[in-house]
């Protein structure tokens, strides 16, 4: 199913603090989809995040704040034609200039997202792998660059989230603090159970302990102690 949709951000609507709506299109729609604003601009509600990343975080943490409704459905339509329909509704609603909409621009057919087939994915993977194999040094530099960027981005996002933490975040933090308080670090060697030594009778010979018997008999001390406890080894037992 291919659709035009409108998403309402309920907290803004309830408080009468625009923007309220986001209008978009989705080719091969499934019910897990909740819109994807691509704007890199910031607004009063997004804090330090741009609108694109704010939307993703809000969907992840507070999905119930979004109301999704289908405006139109299309069975036989190409991705480009669907974006053309989206463009028409954007112009009709004047989303670019209206304070009621999250949209910061009108849809354009210059770039259209088309689902990739498995064969396309395999070809892209093969070409990408071949390129990085031929440019190993560049690949290493790129990997380090992305790793550093991701660390900074993640740190920035976490700091922003902790400015207004959710109840779940606070509960998890409290649980972690309590756990670290009660958790002992390292083993208390002073309380380690000391093994008592007992003399052993093995096949007519008395040994001071299992270790001494092990040296003579060539049997692991653990197995010697086990034999002393088992009834079938009548010639093996501990001496009082």
Tab-separated table of C-alpha atoms in Angstrom:
chain	number	residue	atom	x	y	z
A	1	UNK	CA	0.000	0.000	0.000
A	2	UNK	CA	1.245	3.498	-0.912
A	3	UNK	CA	-0.086	6.462	1.014
A	4	UNK	CA	-0.183	10.157	1.828
A	5	UNK	CA	-0.366	10.595	5.589
A	6	UNK	CA	-0.642	13.210	8.323
A	7	UNK	CA	0.897	12.870	11.773
A	8	UNK	CA	-0.363	14.976	14.677
A	9	UNK	CA	1.946	15.669	17.610
A	10	UNK	CA	-0.614	15.560	20.437
A	11	UNK	CA	1.251	17.517	23.177
A	12	UNK	CA	1.532	20.577	20.905
A	13	UNK	CA	-2.111	20.295	19.865
A	14	UNK	CA	-3.306	20.008	23.471
A	15	UNK	CA	-1.235	23.010	24.566
A	16	UNK	CA	-1.995	25.001	21.412
A	17	UNK	CA	1.729	25.469	20.757
A	18	UNK	CA	2.414	24.913	17.027
A	19	UNK	CA	3.630	23.128	14.978
A	20	UNK	CA	1.026	20.378	15.206
A	21	UNK	CA	1.190	18.346	11.973
A	22	UNK	CA	3.591	16.612	9.612
A	23	UNK	CA	2.412	15.638	6.120
A	24	UNK	CA	4.325	13.114	4.028
A	25	UNK	CA	4.141	10.109	1.708
A	26	UNK	CA	5.244	6.511	2.067
A	27	UNK	CA	5.783	3.981	-0.708
A	28	UNK	CA	5.127	0.389	0.464
A	29	UNK	CA	3.718	1.564	3.785
A	30	UNK	CA	3.740	-0.691	6.845
A	31	UNK	CA	2.208	0.093	10.228
A	32	UNK	CA	5.565	0.495	11.980
A	33	UNK	CA	6.297	3.683	10.049
A	34	UNK	CA	5.924	7.010	11.912
A	35	UNK	CA	7.200	9.613	9.485
A	36	UNK	CA	10.696	10.877	8.756
A	37	UNK	CA	11.209	14.669	8.721
A	38	UNK	CA	14.592	15.353	7.142
A	39	UNK	CA	15.034	18.965	8.264
A	40	UNK	CA	18.389	19.809	9.846
A	41	UNK	CA	16.986	23.047	11.250
A	42	UNK	CA	16.362	23.587	14.957
A	43	UNK	CA	13.162	24.905	16.507
A	44	UNK	CA	11.987	25.976	19.963
A	45	UNK	CA	10.872	22.446	20.912
A	46	UNK	CA	13.925	20.496	19.646
A	47	UNK	CA	16.517	21.821	22.095
A	48	UNK	CA	20.055	21.130	20.932
A	49	UNK	CA	18.872	18.557	18.397
A	50	UNK	CA	17.799	19.300	14.844
A	51	UNK	CA	14.198	18.482	13.922
A	52	UNK	CA	15.161	15.228	12.189
A	53	UNK	CA	16.928	13.762	15.239
A	54	UNK	CA	14.421	15.217	17.725
A	55	UNK	CA	11.632	13.408	15.850
A	56	UNK	CA	13.509	10.081	15.971
A	57	UNK	CA	14.185	10.389	19.704
A	58	UNK	CA	10.609	11.391	20.478
A	59	UNK	CA	9.217	8.475	18.447
A	60	UNK	CA	11.529	6.092	20.297
A	61	UNK	CA	10.690	7.393	23.783
A	62	UNK	CA	7.100	8.658	23.475
A	63	UNK	CA	5.375	6.981	20.533
A	64	UNK	CA	1.935	7.562	22.082
A	65	UNK	CA	2.404	11.307	21.565
A	66	UNK	CA	1.954	10.805	17.800
A	67	UNK	CA	-1.351	10.227	16.009
A	68	UNK	CA	-0.992	8.730	12.516
A	69	UNK	CA	-3.775	9.033	9.920
A	70	UNK	CA	-3.890	8.099	6.235
A	71	UNK	CA	-5.072	10.891	3.950
A	72	UNK	CA	-5.008	8.984	0.625
A	73	UNK	CA	-4.200	5.469	-0.592
A	74	UNK	CA	-2.761	4.439	-3.979
A	75	UNK	CA	-2.410	0.925	-5.374
A	76	UNK	CA	-0.843	1.459	-8.773
A	77	UNK	CA	1.549	4.392	-8.563
A	78	UNK	CA	5.290	4.863	-8.977
A	79	UNK	CA	7.466	6.379	-6.197
A	80	UNK	CA	7.950	9.504	-8.335
A	81	UNK	CA	4.216	9.895	-8.927
A	82	UNK	CA	3.565	9.475	-5.193
A	83	UNK	CA	5.963	12.299	-4.385
A	84	UNK	CA	4.194	14.440	-6.986
A	85	UNK	CA	0.935	13.869	-5.082
A	86	UNK	CA	2.709	14.794	-1.851
A	87	UNK	CA	3.998	17.961	-3.481
A	88	UNK	CA	0.464	18.942	-4.517
A	89	UNK	CA	-0.885	18.594	-0.972
A	90	UNK	CA	2.107	20.500	0.425
A	91	UNK	CA	1.389	23.430	-1.902
A	92	UNK	CA	-2.335	23.252	-1.177
A	93	UNK	CA	-1.752	23.398	2.608
A	94	UNK	CA	1.162	25.857	2.289
A	95	UNK	CA	3.153	23.716	4.741
A	96	UNK	CA	6.429	25.518	4.074
A	97	UNK	CA	5.134	28.843	5.415
A	98	UNK	CA	2.487	27.683	7.883
A	99	UNK	CA	3.458	27.608	11.565
A	100	UNK	CA	1.074	24.657	12.060
A	101	UNK	CA	3.306	22.205	10.149
A	102	UNK	CA	6.626	20.570	11.002
A	103	UNK	CA	7.415	20.479	7.267
A	104	UNK	CA	10.062	23.051	6.379
A	105	UNK	CA	9.898	22.559	2.611
A	106	UNK	CA	7.742	21.267	-0.229
A	107	UNK	CA	8.360	17.721	-1.479
A	108	UNK	CA	10.555	17.424	-4.545
A	109	UNK	CA	10.888	14.634	-7.099
A	110	UNK	CA	14.598	15.336	-7.502
A	111	UNK	CA	15.287	12.604	-4.993
A	112	UNK	CA	12.907	9.679	-4.553
A	113	UNK	CA	13.419	6.788	-2.170
A	114	UNK	CA	12.760	3.440	-3.876
A	115	UNK	CA	12.949	0.173	-1.873
A	116	UNK	CA	16.027	-1.833	-2.848
A	117	UNK	CA	15.692	-5.425	-3.992
A	118	UNK	CA	17.845	-8.176	-2.452
A	119	UNK	CA	19.877	-8.302	-5.658
A	120	UNK	CA	20.522	-4.546	-5.521
A	121	UNK	CA	21.634	-4.822	-1.888
A	122	UNK	CA	24.053	-7.640	-2.769
A	123	UNK	CA	25.538	-5.632	-5.659
A	124	UNK	CA	26.009	-2.542	-3.482
A	125	UNK	CA	27.619	-4.665	-0.759
A	126	UNK	CA	30.003	-6.301	-3.248
A	127	UNK	CA	31.020	-2.987	-4.845
A	128	UNK	CA	31.509	-1.327	-1.457
A	129	UNK	CA	33.606	-4.221	-0.128
A	130	UNK	CA	35.794	-4.208	-3.249
A	131	UNK	CA	36.356	-0.442	-2.985
A	132	UNK	CA	37.458	-0.557	0.669
A	133	UNK	CA	39.722	-3.572	0.003
A	134	UNK	CA	41.487	-1.549	-2.678
A	135	UNK	CA	41.733	1.497	-0.391
A	136	UNK	CA	42.572	-0.102	2.958
A	137	UNK	CA	44.317	2.955	4.436
A	138	UNK	CA	41.423	5.219	3.499
A	139	UNK	CA	39.028	2.648	4.979
A	140	UNK	CA	40.918	2.687	8.286
A	141	UNK	CA	40.897	6.497	8.416
A	142	UNK	CA	37.190	6.575	7.583
A	143	UNK	CA	36.396	3.993	10.279
A	144	UNK	CA	38.276	6.019	12.907
A	145	UNK	CA	36.551	9.207	11.756
A	146	UNK	CA	33.088	7.644	12.030
A	147	UNK	CA	33.896	6.113	15.403
A	148	UNK	CA	34.969	9.479	16.804
A	149	UNK	CA	31.932	11.230	15.323
A	150	UNK	CA	29.545	8.639	16.771
A	151	UNK	CA	31.095	8.990	20.216
A	152	UNK	CA	30.580	12.762	20.169
A	153	UNK	CA	27.039	12.481	18.784
A	154	UNK	CA	26.014	9.870	21.356
A	155	UNK	CA	27.503	11.884	24.204
A	156	UNK	CA	25.697	15.021	23.049
A	157	UNK	CA	22.369	13.186	22.724
A	158	UNK	CA	22.690	11.660	26.192
A	159	UNK	CA	23.485	15.005	27.781
A	160	UNK	CA	20.428	16.507	26.111
A	161	UNK	CA	18.182	13.647	27.265
A	162	UNK	CA	19.389	13.936	30.861
A	163	UNK	CA	18.355	17.601	30.973
A	164	UNK	CA	14.797	16.303	31.157
A	165	UNK	CA	15.026	12.590	32.116
A	166	UNK	CA	12.052	10.254	31.885
A	167	UNK	CA	10.807	8.245	34.878
A	168	UNK	CA	12.275	5.101	33.339
A	169	UNK	CA	15.726	6.719	33.070
A	170	UNK	CA	15.591	7.806	36.724
A	171	UNK	CA	14.446	4.349	37.861
A	172	UNK	CA	17.282	2.675	35.965
A	173	UNK	CA	19.810	5.108	37.405
A	174	UNK	CA	18.569	4.540	40.964
A	175	UNK	CA	18.715	0.769	40.436
A	176	UNK	CA	22.282	1.036	39.152
A	177	UNK	CA	23.398	3.181	42.132
A	178	UNK	CA	21.845	0.770	44.649
A	179	UNK	CA	23.449	-2.177	42.903
A	180	UNK	CA	26.932	-0.611	43.022
A	181	UNK	CA	26.524	0.207	46.720
A	182	UNK	CA	25.665	-3.365	47.684
A	183	UNK	CA	28.090	-5.033	45.295
A	184	UNK	CA	31.423	-6.010	46.870
A	185	UNK	CA	34.519	-5.272	44.875
A	186	UNK	CA	36.878	-8.204	44.759
A	187	UNK	CA	36.953	-11.221	47.052
A	188	UNK	CA	37.488	-10.989	50.767
A	189	UNK	CA	40.487	-13.270	51.156
A	190	UNK	CA	40.224	-13.179	54.943
A	191	UNK	CA	36.865	-14.998	54.717
A	192	UNK	CA	38.025	-17.605	52.224
A	193	UNK	CA	37.266	-21.078	53.482
A	194	UNK	CA	40.418	-22.879	54.442
A	195	UNK	CA	40.658	-26.545	53.511
A	196	UNK	CA	41.279	-28.726	56.547
A	197	UNK	CA	43.895	-31.444	56.102
A	198	UNK	CA	42.995	-35.004	57.054
A	199	UNK	CA	45.118	-38.094	57.100
A	200	UNK	CA	44.194	-40.668	54.497
A	201	UNK	CA	44.360	-44.449	54.473
A	202	UNK	CA	45.026	-45.759	50.962
A	203	UNK	CA	45.524	-49.467	50.308
A	204	UNK	CA	47.262	-50.163	53.631
A	205	UNK	CA	49.362	-46.940	53.678
A	206	UNK	CA	48.667	-43.823	55.756
A	207	UNK	CA	49.314	-40.411	54.208
A	208	UNK	CA	49.213	-37.020	55.938
A	209	UNK	CA	46.810	-35.622	53.324
A	210	UNK	CA	45.535	-36.040	49.735
A	211	UNK	CA	48.414	-34.020	48.295
A	212	UNK	CA	51.026	-36.330	49.783
A	213	UNK	CA	49.107	-39.374	48.548
A	214	UNK	CA	48.863	-37.789	45.096
A	215	UNK	CA	52.637	-37.448	44.822
A	216	UNK	CA	53.134	-41.099	45.634
A	217	UNK	CA	50.216	-42.620	43.733
A	218	UNK	CA	50.185	-40.256	40.756
A	219	UNK	CA	46.460	-39.574	41.201
A	220	UNK	CA	44.907	-36.097	41.292
A	221	UNK	CA	44.184	-34.991	44.918
A	222	UNK	CA	40.555	-34.305	43.957
A	223	UNK	CA	40.080	-37.921	42.849
A	224	UNK	CA	41.772	-39.202	46.005
A	225	UNK	CA	39.362	-37.211	48.195
A	226	UNK	CA	36.437	-38.457	46.123
A	227	UNK	CA	37.486	-42.095	46.583
A	228	UNK	CA	37.707	-41.568	50.327
A	229	UNK	CA	34.027	-40.516	50.329
A	230	UNK	CA	32.686	-43.290	48.077
A	231	UNK	CA	31.610	-46.606	49.589
A	232	UNK	CA	32.886	-48.781	46.735
A	233	UNK	CA	36.502	-47.882	47.540
A	234	UNK	CA	36.730	-49.872	50.796
A	235	UNK	CA	40.530	-49.430	51.065
A	236	UNK	CA	40.275	-45.634	50.797
A	237	UNK	CA	39.038	-43.547	53.738
A	238	UNK	CA	39.799	-40.640	56.022
A	239	UNK	CA	41.333	-41.251	59.403
A	240	UNK	CA	39.854	-39.450	62.417
